Amino acid sequence: MSDTRILAGVHPVDLGDGVHAFFTTGAGGVSPAPWSTSGGGGGLNLGLNVSDDAARVAVNRSLAAERLGAPVAFATQVHGDVVLELGAAERALWAGRRPPGSAGEGDALVTSERGLGLGVLVADCVPVLLADPEARVVGVAHAGRKGVLAGVVHRALDALVARGADPARVRAAVGPAVCGRCYEVPAAMRDEVAAAVPEAFATTSDGTPGLDLPSGVVAQLAARGVVATRVERCTLEDPELFSHRRASAAGTTTGRQAGIVALR
Ligand SMILES: [Zn+2]
């Protein structure tokens, strides 16, 4: 089975032996505009609750699962810091004929279960993938502005450590998100985030206050001794990726791409 034939456009990342990890783009699915991108063909919208047809989202999710070679669980993300721990029961549920739409409310997922994909849905927020190949534990986190402030990346890492991970061994990938040149915010909002995470301080290409959340997340991980690989793609600038802010500015909605990780 060729990796490139199934879901052309995914961005693979190396998180170590026995770990399968990648970021999807907007391409390779069955959704029409506005849940598609310029990547070609139908849109690979993996998010429910963005007005796309649930049956199409189910097809798109099954395409992502086929690409991974395992079922992929997604949470209902609420910009908080709750970590959901998934195991054998959840793997059976998500591998079933009628997988649930959500693993529950939370912004991070962790598992030691082999053959269960964890997915994090984004369209400007920062998708984070974590793995300790030796301790055999993986996780994902959804880090938008509120999640960065709430410390969701720390909570996800804590959950990996509780399952035997060593931060010095953990490999992380910080996926496509809106960059600091594009993410304009009110000055007070920049001050609030930068007070907690100075590395997130940014100035946009228009010279206005901004936030660089990917750099903020990389710094949060570095503070714990975790070295992250960063995918240098900006969702707002890259027409192959879904961007909530780009869609909102155009008066429309859009889809959600995902970061996905699993133990083989
Ligand atoms: Zn940008």
mmCIF file of N, CA and C in Angstrom, residues 148-249:
data_model
loop_
_atom_site.group_PDB
_atom_site.id
_atom_site.type_symbol
_atom_site.label_atom_id
_atom_site.label_comp_id
_atom_site.label_asym_id
_atom_site.label_seq_id
_atom_site.Cartn_x
_atom_site.Cartn_y
_atom_site.Cartn_z
ATOM 1 N N VAL A 148 -2.643 27.527 25.110
ATOM 2 C CA VAL A 148 -1.264 27.873 25.489
ATOM 3 C C VAL A 148 -1.251 28.482 26.883
ATOM 4 N N LEU A 149 -2.206 29.389 27.137
ATOM 5 C CA LEU A 149 -2.292 30.010 28.466
ATOM 6 C C LEU A 149 -2.678 28.997 29.537
ATOM 7 N N ALA A 150 -3.563 28.058 29.189
ATOM 8 C CA ALA A 150 -4.032 27.059 30.158
ATOM 9 C C ALA A 150 -2.975 25.988 30.425
ATOM 10 N N GLY A 151 -1.956 25.912 29.552
ATOM 11 C CA GLY A 151 -0.892 24.922 29.756
ATOM 12 C C GLY A 151 -1.254 23.533 29.267
ATOM 13 N N VAL A 152 -2.062 23.457 28.208
ATOM 14 C CA VAL A 152 -2.503 22.137 27.729
ATOM 15 C C VAL A 152 -1.331 21.277 27.262
ATOM 16 N N VAL A 153 -0.278 21.909 26.728
ATOM 17 C CA VAL A 153 0.884 21.138 26.286
ATOM 18 C C VAL A 153 1.588 20.520 27.493
ATOM 19 N N HIS A 154 1.666 21.283 28.588
ATOM 20 C CA HIS A 154 2.264 20.757 29.823
ATOM 21 C C HIS A 154 1.445 19.576 30.351
ATOM 22 N N ARG A 155 0.099 19.731 30.335
ATOM 23 C CA ARG A 155 -0.752 18.659 30.875
ATOM 24 C C ARG A 155 -0.612 17.385 30.035
ATOM 25 N N ALA A 156 -0.510 17.557 28.708
ATOM 26 C CA ALA A 156 -0.341 16.386 27.846
ATOM 27 C C ALA A 156 0.993 15.702 28.143
ATOM 28 N N LEU A 157 2.039 16.514 28.291
ATOM 29 C CA LEU A 157 3.357 15.953 28.597
ATOM 30 C C LEU A 157 3.342 15.267 29.965
ATOM 31 N N ASP A 158 2.662 15.871 30.933
ATOM 32 C CA ASP A 158 2.521 15.246 32.257
ATOM 33 C C ASP A 158 1.901 13.853 32.127
ATOM 34 N N ALA A 159 0.886 13.743 31.261
ATOM 35 C CA ALA A 159 0.186 12.459 31.095
ATOM 36 C C ALA A 159 1.117 11.417 30.473
ATOM 37 N N LEU A 160 1.988 11.854 29.550
ATOM 38 C CA LEU A 160 2.966 10.916 28.984
ATOM 39 C C LEU A 160 3.949 10.460 30.062
ATOM 40 N N VAL A 161 4.402 11.423 30.867
ATOM 41 C CA VAL A 161 5.369 11.098 31.923
ATOM 42 C C VAL A 161 4.748 10.125 32.919
ATOM 43 N N ALA A 162 3.467 10.320 33.231
ATOM 44 C CA ALA A 162 2.774 9.418 34.157
ATOM 45 C C ALA A 162 2.711 7.994 33.611
ATOM 46 N N ARG A 163 2.837 7.874 32.288
ATOM 47 C CA ARG A 163 2.829 6.565 31.662
ATOM 48 C C ARG A 163 4.248 6.089 31.329
ATOM 49 N N GLY A 164 5.231 6.684 31.963
ATOM 50 C CA GLY A 164 6.595 6.178 31.843
ATOM 51 C C GLY A 164 7.502 6.948 30.907
ATOM 52 N N ALA A 165 6.988 8.014 30.284
ATOM 53 C CA ALA A 165 7.829 8.767 29.350
ATOM 54 C C ALA A 165 8.883 9.572 30.107
ATOM 55 N N ASP A 166 10.026 9.762 29.456
ATOM 56 C CA ASP A 166 11.096 10.611 29.967
ATOM 57 C C ASP A 166 11.178 11.824 29.037
ATOM 58 N N PRO A 167 10.957 13.047 29.564
ATOM 59 C CA PRO A 167 10.977 14.228 28.688
ATOM 60 C C PRO A 167 12.239 14.320 27.833
ATOM 61 N N ALA A 168 13.359 13.826 28.348
ATOM 62 C CA ALA A 168 14.601 13.879 27.579
ATOM 63 C C ALA A 168 14.545 12.981 26.350
ATOM 64 N N ARG A 169 13.601 12.058 26.365
ATOM 65 C CA ARG A 169 13.464 11.094 25.275
ATOM 66 C C ARG A 169 12.267 11.407 24.380
ATOM 67 N N VAL A 170 11.365 12.242 24.893
ATOM 68 C CA VAL A 170 10.136 12.536 24.151
ATOM 69 C C VAL A 170 10.457 13.304 22.878
ATOM 70 N N ARG A 171 9.832 12.895 21.786
ATOM 71 C CA ARG A 171 9.961 13.616 20.515
ATOM 72 C C ARG A 171 8.638 14.314 20.270
ATOM 73 N N ALA A 172 8.719 15.550 19.783
ATOM 74 C CA ALA A 172 7.515 16.344 19.575
ATOM 75 C C ALA A 172 7.516 16.946 18.187
ATOM 76 N N ALA A 173 6.316 17.123 17.640
ATOM 77 C CA ALA A 173 6.160 17.828 16.372
ATOM 78 C C ALA A 173 5.111 18.917 16.553
ATOM 79 N N VAL A 174 5.478 20.132 16.147
ATOM 80 C CA VAL A 174 4.578 21.280 16.191
ATOM 81 C C VAL A 174 4.158 21.561 14.758
ATOM 82 N N GLY A 175 2.873 21.368 14.478
ATOM 83 C CA GLY A 175 2.398 21.378 13.099
ATOM 84 C C GLY A 175 1.996 22.747 12.576
ATOM 85 N N PRO A 176 1.470 22.756 11.352
ATOM 86 C CA PRO A 176 1.068 24.011 10.709
ATOM 87 C C PRO A 176 0.044 24.776 11.544
ATOM 88 N N ALA A 177 0.264 26.078 11.672
ATOM 89 C CA ALA A 177 -0.617 26.958 12.449
ATOM 90 C C ALA A 177 -0.446 28.374 11.918
ATOM 91 N N VAL A 178 -1.297 29.283 12.368
ATOM 92 C CA VAL A 178 -1.147 30.665 11.925
ATOM 93 C C VAL A 178 0.140 31.225 12.536
ATOM 94 N N CYS A 179 0.919 31.963 11.738
ATOM 95 C CA CYS A 179 2.220 32.438 12.205
ATOM 96 C C CYS A 179 2.115 33.823 12.843
ATOM 97 N N GLY A 180 3.204 34.247 13.455
ATOM 98 C CA GLY A 180 3.221 35.520 14.170
ATOM 99 C C GLY A 180 3.092 36.744 13.275
ATOM 100 N N ARG A 181 3.441 36.597 11.999
ATOM 101 C CA ARG A 181 3.292 37.717 11.064
ATOM 102 C C ARG A 181 1.828 37.927 10.687
ATOM 103 N N CYS A 182 1.016 36.864 10.856
ATOM 104 C CA CYS A 182 -0.380 36.889 10.392
ATOM 105 C C CYS A 182 -1.407 36.970 11.515
ATOM 106 N N TYR A 183 -1.012 36.579 12.724
ATOM 107 C CA TYR A 183 -1.996 36.458 13.812
ATOM 108 C C TYR A 183 -2.061 37.762 14.604
ATOM 109 N N GLU A 184 -2.922 38.656 14.137
ATOM 110 C CA GLU A 184 -3.076 39.954 14.790
ATOM 111 C C GLU A 184 -4.035 39.832 15.967
ATOM 112 N N VAL A 185 -3.651 40.440 17.083
ATOM 113 C CA VAL A 185 -4.509 40.450 18.282
ATOM 114 C C VAL A 185 -4.439 41.840 18.917
ATOM 115 N N PRO A 186 -5.414 42.161 19.786
ATOM 116 C CA PRO A 186 -5.310 43.429 20.530
ATOM 117 C C PRO A 186 -4.050 43.433 21.397
ATOM 118 N N ALA A 187 -3.503 44.608 21.627
ATOM 119 C CA ALA A 187 -2.258 44.726 22.395
ATOM 120 C C ALA A 187 -2.388 44.083 23.773
ATOM 121 N N ALA A 188 -3.544 44.252 24.419
ATOM 122 C CA ALA A 188 -3.730 43.699 25.768
ATOM 123 C C ALA A 188 -3.672 42.172 25.744
ATOM 124 N N MET A 189 -4.174 41.589 24.648
ATOM 125 C CA MET A 189 -4.158 40.130 24.526
ATOM 126 C C MET A 189 -2.729 39.630 24.323
ATOM 127 N N ARG A 190 -1.975 40.365 23.506
ATOM 128 C CA ARG A 190 -0.570 39.988 23.320
ATOM 129 C C ARG A 190 0.170 40.063 24.648
ATOM 130 N N ASP A 191 -0.094 41.144 25.415
ATOM 131 C CA ASP A 191 0.580 41.306 26.708
ATOM 132 C C ASP A 191 0.250 40.161 27.656
ATOM 133 N N GLU A 192 -1.029 39.747 27.652
ATOM 134 C CA GLU A 192 -1.463 38.688 28.567
ATOM 135 C C GLU A 192 -0.730 37.373 28.260
ATOM 136 N N VAL A 193 -0.658 37.035 26.968
ATOM 137 C CA VAL A 193 -0.012 35.772 26.592
ATOM 138 C C VAL A 193 1.502 35.867 26.787
ATOM 139 N N ALA A 194 2.080 36.999 26.382
ATOM 140 C CA ALA A 194 3.540 37.150 26.472
ATOM 141 C C ALA A 194 4.017 37.186 27.922
ATOM 142 N N ALA A 195 3.148 37.611 28.858
ATOM 143 C CA ALA A 195 3.517 37.604 30.275
ATOM 144 C C ALA A 195 3.749 36.178 30.748
ATOM 145 N N ALA A 196 2.994 35.240 30.190
ATOM 146 C CA ALA A 196 3.133 33.828 30.578
ATOM 147 C C ALA A 196 4.143 33.101 29.699
ATOM 148 N N VAL A 197 4.138 33.432 28.404
ATOM 149 C CA VAL A 197 5.014 32.761 27.440
ATOM 150 C C VAL A 197 5.658 33.847 26.559
ATOM 151 N N PRO A 198 6.800 34.397 26.998
ATOM 152 C CA PRO A 198 7.409 35.538 26.288
ATOM 153 C C PRO A 198 7.687 35.250 24.809
ATOM 154 N N GLU A 199 7.988 33.989 24.493
ATOM 155 C CA GLU A 199 8.343 33.638 23.107
ATOM 156 C C GLU A 199 7.172 33.802 22.144
ATOM 157 N N ALA A 200 5.947 33.942 22.671
ATOM 158 C CA ALA A 200 4.776 34.098 21.797
ATOM 159 C C ALA A 200 4.586 35.542 21.336
ATOM 160 N N PHE A 201 5.348 36.473 21.926
ATOM 161 C CA PHE A 201 5.252 37.884 21.546
ATOM 162 C C PHE A 201 5.624 38.045 20.072
ATOM 163 N N ALA A 202 4.780 38.747 19.316
ATOM 164 C CA ALA A 202 5.072 38.936 17.890
ATOM 165 C C ALA A 202 4.528 40.269 17.403
ATOM 166 N N THR A 203 5.038 40.675 16.258
ATOM 167 C CA THR A 203 4.523 41.846 15.551
ATOM 168 C C THR A 203 4.138 41.379 14.153
ATOM 169 N N THR A 204 2.948 41.740 13.713
ATOM 170 C CA THR A 204 2.479 41.249 12.411
ATOM 171 C C THR A 204 3.194 41.973 11.273
ATOM 172 N N SER A 205 2.976 41.480 10.065
ATOM 173 C CA SER A 205 3.598 42.111 8.895
ATOM 174 C C SER A 205 3.036 43.511 8.659
ATOM 175 N N ASP A 206 1.899 43.834 9.288
ATOM 176 C CA ASP A 206 1.352 45.192 9.221
ATOM 177 C C ASP A 206 1.894 46.085 10.332
ATOM 178 N N GLY A 207 2.752 45.507 11.195
ATOM 179 C CA GLY A 207 3.323 46.290 12.281
ATOM 180 C C GLY A 207 2.431 46.380 13.509
ATOM 181 N N THR A 208 1.388 45.566 13.543
ATOM 182 C CA THR A 208 0.452 45.581 14.675
ATOM 183 C C THR A 208 0.792 44.457 15.660
ATOM 184 N N PRO A 209 0.208 44.512 16.891
ATOM 185 C CA PRO A 209 0.486 43.448 17.858
ATOM 186 C C PRO A 209 0.050 42.077 17.337
ATOM 187 N N GLY A 210 0.889 41.073 17.571
ATOM 188 C CA GLY A 210 0.580 39.725 17.111
ATOM 189 C C GLY A 210 0.989 38.685 18.122
ATOM 190 N N LEU A 211 0.626 37.447 17.819
ATOM 191 C CA LEU A 211 1.046 36.313 18.648
ATOM 192 C C LEU A 211 1.654 35.241 17.755
ATOM 193 N N ASP A 212 2.771 34.717 18.181
ATOM 194 C CA ASP A 212 3.433 33.605 17.503
ATOM 195 C C ASP A 212 3.250 32.375 18.393
ATOM 196 N N LEU A 213 2.093 31.735 18.243
ATOM 197 C CA LEU A 213 1.795 30.592 19.112
ATOM 198 C C LEU A 213 2.700 29.385 18.854
ATOM 199 N N PRO A 214 3.056 29.079 17.589
ATOM 200 C CA PRO A 214 3.976 27.944 17.393
ATOM 201 C C PRO A 214 5.285 28.128 18.165
ATOM 202 N N SER A 215 5.855 29.337 18.131
ATOM 203 C CA SER A 215 7.093 29.577 18.895
ATOM 204 C C SER A 215 6.839 29.465 20.391
ATOM 205 N N GLY A 216 5.648 29.897 20.825
ATOM 206 C CA GLY A 216 5.293 29.768 22.235
ATOM 207 C C GLY A 216 5.235 28.313 22.672
ATOM 208 N N VAL A 217 4.658 27.470 21.819
ATOM 209 C CA VAL A 217 4.555 26.047 22.147
ATOM 210 C C VAL A 217 5.938 25.392 22.141
ATOM 211 N N VAL A 218 6.757 25.733 21.159
ATOM 212 C CA VAL A 218 8.130 25.192 21.117
ATOM 213 C C VAL A 218 8.868 25.562 22.404
ATOM 214 N N ALA A 219 8.658 26.790 22.879
ATOM 215 C CA ALA A 219 9.321 27.244 24.116
ATOM 216 C C ALA A 219 8.776 26.496 25.334
ATOM 217 N N GLN A 220 7.468 26.264 25.371
ATOM 218 C CA GLN A 220 6.889 25.504 26.492
ATOM 219 C C GLN A 220 7.480 24.100 26.552
ATOM 220 N N LEU A 221 7.653 23.497 25.382
ATOM 221 C CA LEU A 221 8.244 22.156 25.336
ATOM 222 C C LEU A 221 9.716 22.199 25.738
ATOM 223 N N ALA A 222 10.449 23.196 25.230
ATOM 224 C CA ALA A 222 11.876 23.318 25.542
ATOM 225 C C ALA A 222 12.096 23.503 27.042
ATOM 226 N N ALA A 223 11.180 24.217 27.693
ATOM 227 C CA ALA A 223 11.295 24.432 29.139
ATOM 228 C C ALA A 223 11.200 23.124 29.915
ATOM 229 N N ARG A 224 10.613 22.115 29.285
ATOM 230 C CA ARG A 224 10.498 20.797 29.913
ATOM 231 C C ARG A 224 11.566 19.831 29.406
ATOM 232 N N GLY A 225 12.467 20.350 28.564
ATOM 233 C CA GLY A 225 13.537 19.499 28.050
ATOM 234 C C GLY A 225 13.164 18.714 26.819
ATOM 235 N N VAL A 226 12.053 19.112 26.175
ATOM 236 C CA VAL A 226 11.596 18.394 24.976
ATOM 237 C C VAL A 226 11.959 19.201 23.737
ATOM 238 N N VAL A 227 12.662 18.558 22.820
ATOM 239 C CA VAL A 227 13.032 19.199 21.565
ATOM 240 C C VAL A 227 11.939 18.921 20.533
ATOM 241 N N ALA A 228 11.424 19.976 19.923
ATOM 242 C CA ALA A 228 10.326 19.813 18.966
ATOM 243 C C ALA A 228 10.795 20.068 17.538
ATOM 244 N N THR A 229 10.241 19.289 16.624
ATOM 245 C CA THR A 229 10.383 19.555 15.199
ATOM 246 C C THR A 229 9.217 20.444 14.801
ATOM 247 N N ARG A 230 9.524 21.538 14.129
ATOM 248 C CA ARG A 230 8.451 22.457 13.754
ATOM 249 C C ARG A 230 8.205 22.396 12.255
ATOM 250 N N VAL A 231 6.941 22.266 11.883
ATOM 251 C CA VAL A 231 6.553 22.324 10.474
ATOM 252 C C VAL A 231 6.301 23.791 10.134
ATOM 253 N N GLU A 232 7.188 24.352 9.308
ATOM 254 C CA GLU A 232 7.131 25.796 9.035
ATOM 255 C C GLU A 232 6.126 26.106 7.929
ATOM 256 N N ARG A 233 4.868 25.876 8.219
ATOM 257 C CA ARG A 233 3.820 26.258 7.259
ATOM 258 C C ARG A 233 2.785 27.071 8.008
ATOM 259 N N CYS A 234 2.400 28.203 7.428
ATOM 260 C CA CYS A 234 1.399 29.063 8.052
ATOM 261 C C CYS A 234 0.043 28.765 7.429
ATOM 262 N N THR A 235 -0.932 28.426 8.276
ATOM 263 C CA THR A 235 -2.257 28.065 7.766
ATOM 264 C C THR A 235 -2.913 29.225 7.017
ATOM 265 N N LEU A 236 -2.696 30.435 7.507
ATOM 266 C CA LEU A 236 -3.364 31.566 6.868
ATOM 267 C C LEU A 236 -2.768 31.877 5.494
ATOM 268 N N GLU A 237 -1.454 31.660 5.354
ATOM 269 C CA GLU A 237 -0.785 31.996 4.089
ATOM 270 C C GLU A 237 -0.807 30.858 3.080
ATOM 271 N N ASP A 238 -0.947 29.620 3.557
ATOM 272 C CA ASP A 238 -0.812 28.456 2.683
ATOM 273 C C ASP A 238 -2.185 28.008 2.184
ATOM 274 N N PRO A 239 -2.464 28.178 0.887
ATOM 275 C CA PRO A 239 -3.813 27.883 0.387
ATOM 276 C C PRO A 239 -4.177 26.403 0.433
ATOM 277 N N GLU A 240 -3.200 25.520 0.709
ATOM 278 C CA GLU A 240 -3.518 24.087 0.820
ATOM 279 C C GLU A 240 -4.035 23.722 2.209
ATOM 280 N N LEU A 241 -3.988 24.697 3.121
ATOM 281 C CA LEU A 241 -4.373 24.405 4.507
ATOM 282 C C LEU A 241 -5.629 25.181 4.892
ATOM 283 N N PHE A 242 -6.431 24.591 5.773
ATOM 284 C CA PHE A 242 -7.603 25.279 6.303
ATOM 285 C C PHE A 242 -7.157 26.365 7.273
ATOM 286 N N SER A 243 -7.797 27.546 7.184
ATOM 287 C CA SER A 243 -7.523 28.643 8.106
ATOM 288 C C SER A 243 -8.822 29.284 8.533
ATOM 289 N N HIS A 244 -9.108 29.212 9.803
ATOM 290 C CA HIS A 244 -10.328 29.813 10.345
ATOM 291 C C HIS A 244 -10.327 31.325 10.139
ATOM 292 N N ARG A 245 -9.190 31.950 10.373
ATOM 293 C CA ARG A 245 -9.132 33.414 10.241
ATOM 294 C C ARG A 245 -9.278 33.860 8.782
ATOM 295 N N ARG A 246 -8.650 33.110 7.875
ATOM 296 C CA ARG A 246 -8.787 33.454 6.451
ATOM 297 C C ARG A 246 -10.233 33.309 6.011
ATOM 298 N N ALA A 247 -10.898 32.225 6.464
ATOM 299 C CA ALA A 247 -12.294 31.992 6.089
ATOM 300 C C ALA A 247 -13.199 33.063 6.694
ATOM 301 N N SER A 248 -12.967 33.396 7.951
ATOM 302 C CA SER A 248 -13.805 34.396 8.618
ATOM 303 C C SER A 248 -13.686 35.745 7.912
ATOM 304 N N ALA A 249 -12.460 36.093 7.498
ATOM 305 C CA ALA A 249 -12.253 37.368 6.813
ATOM 306 C C ALA A 249 -13.003 37.398 5.485
#
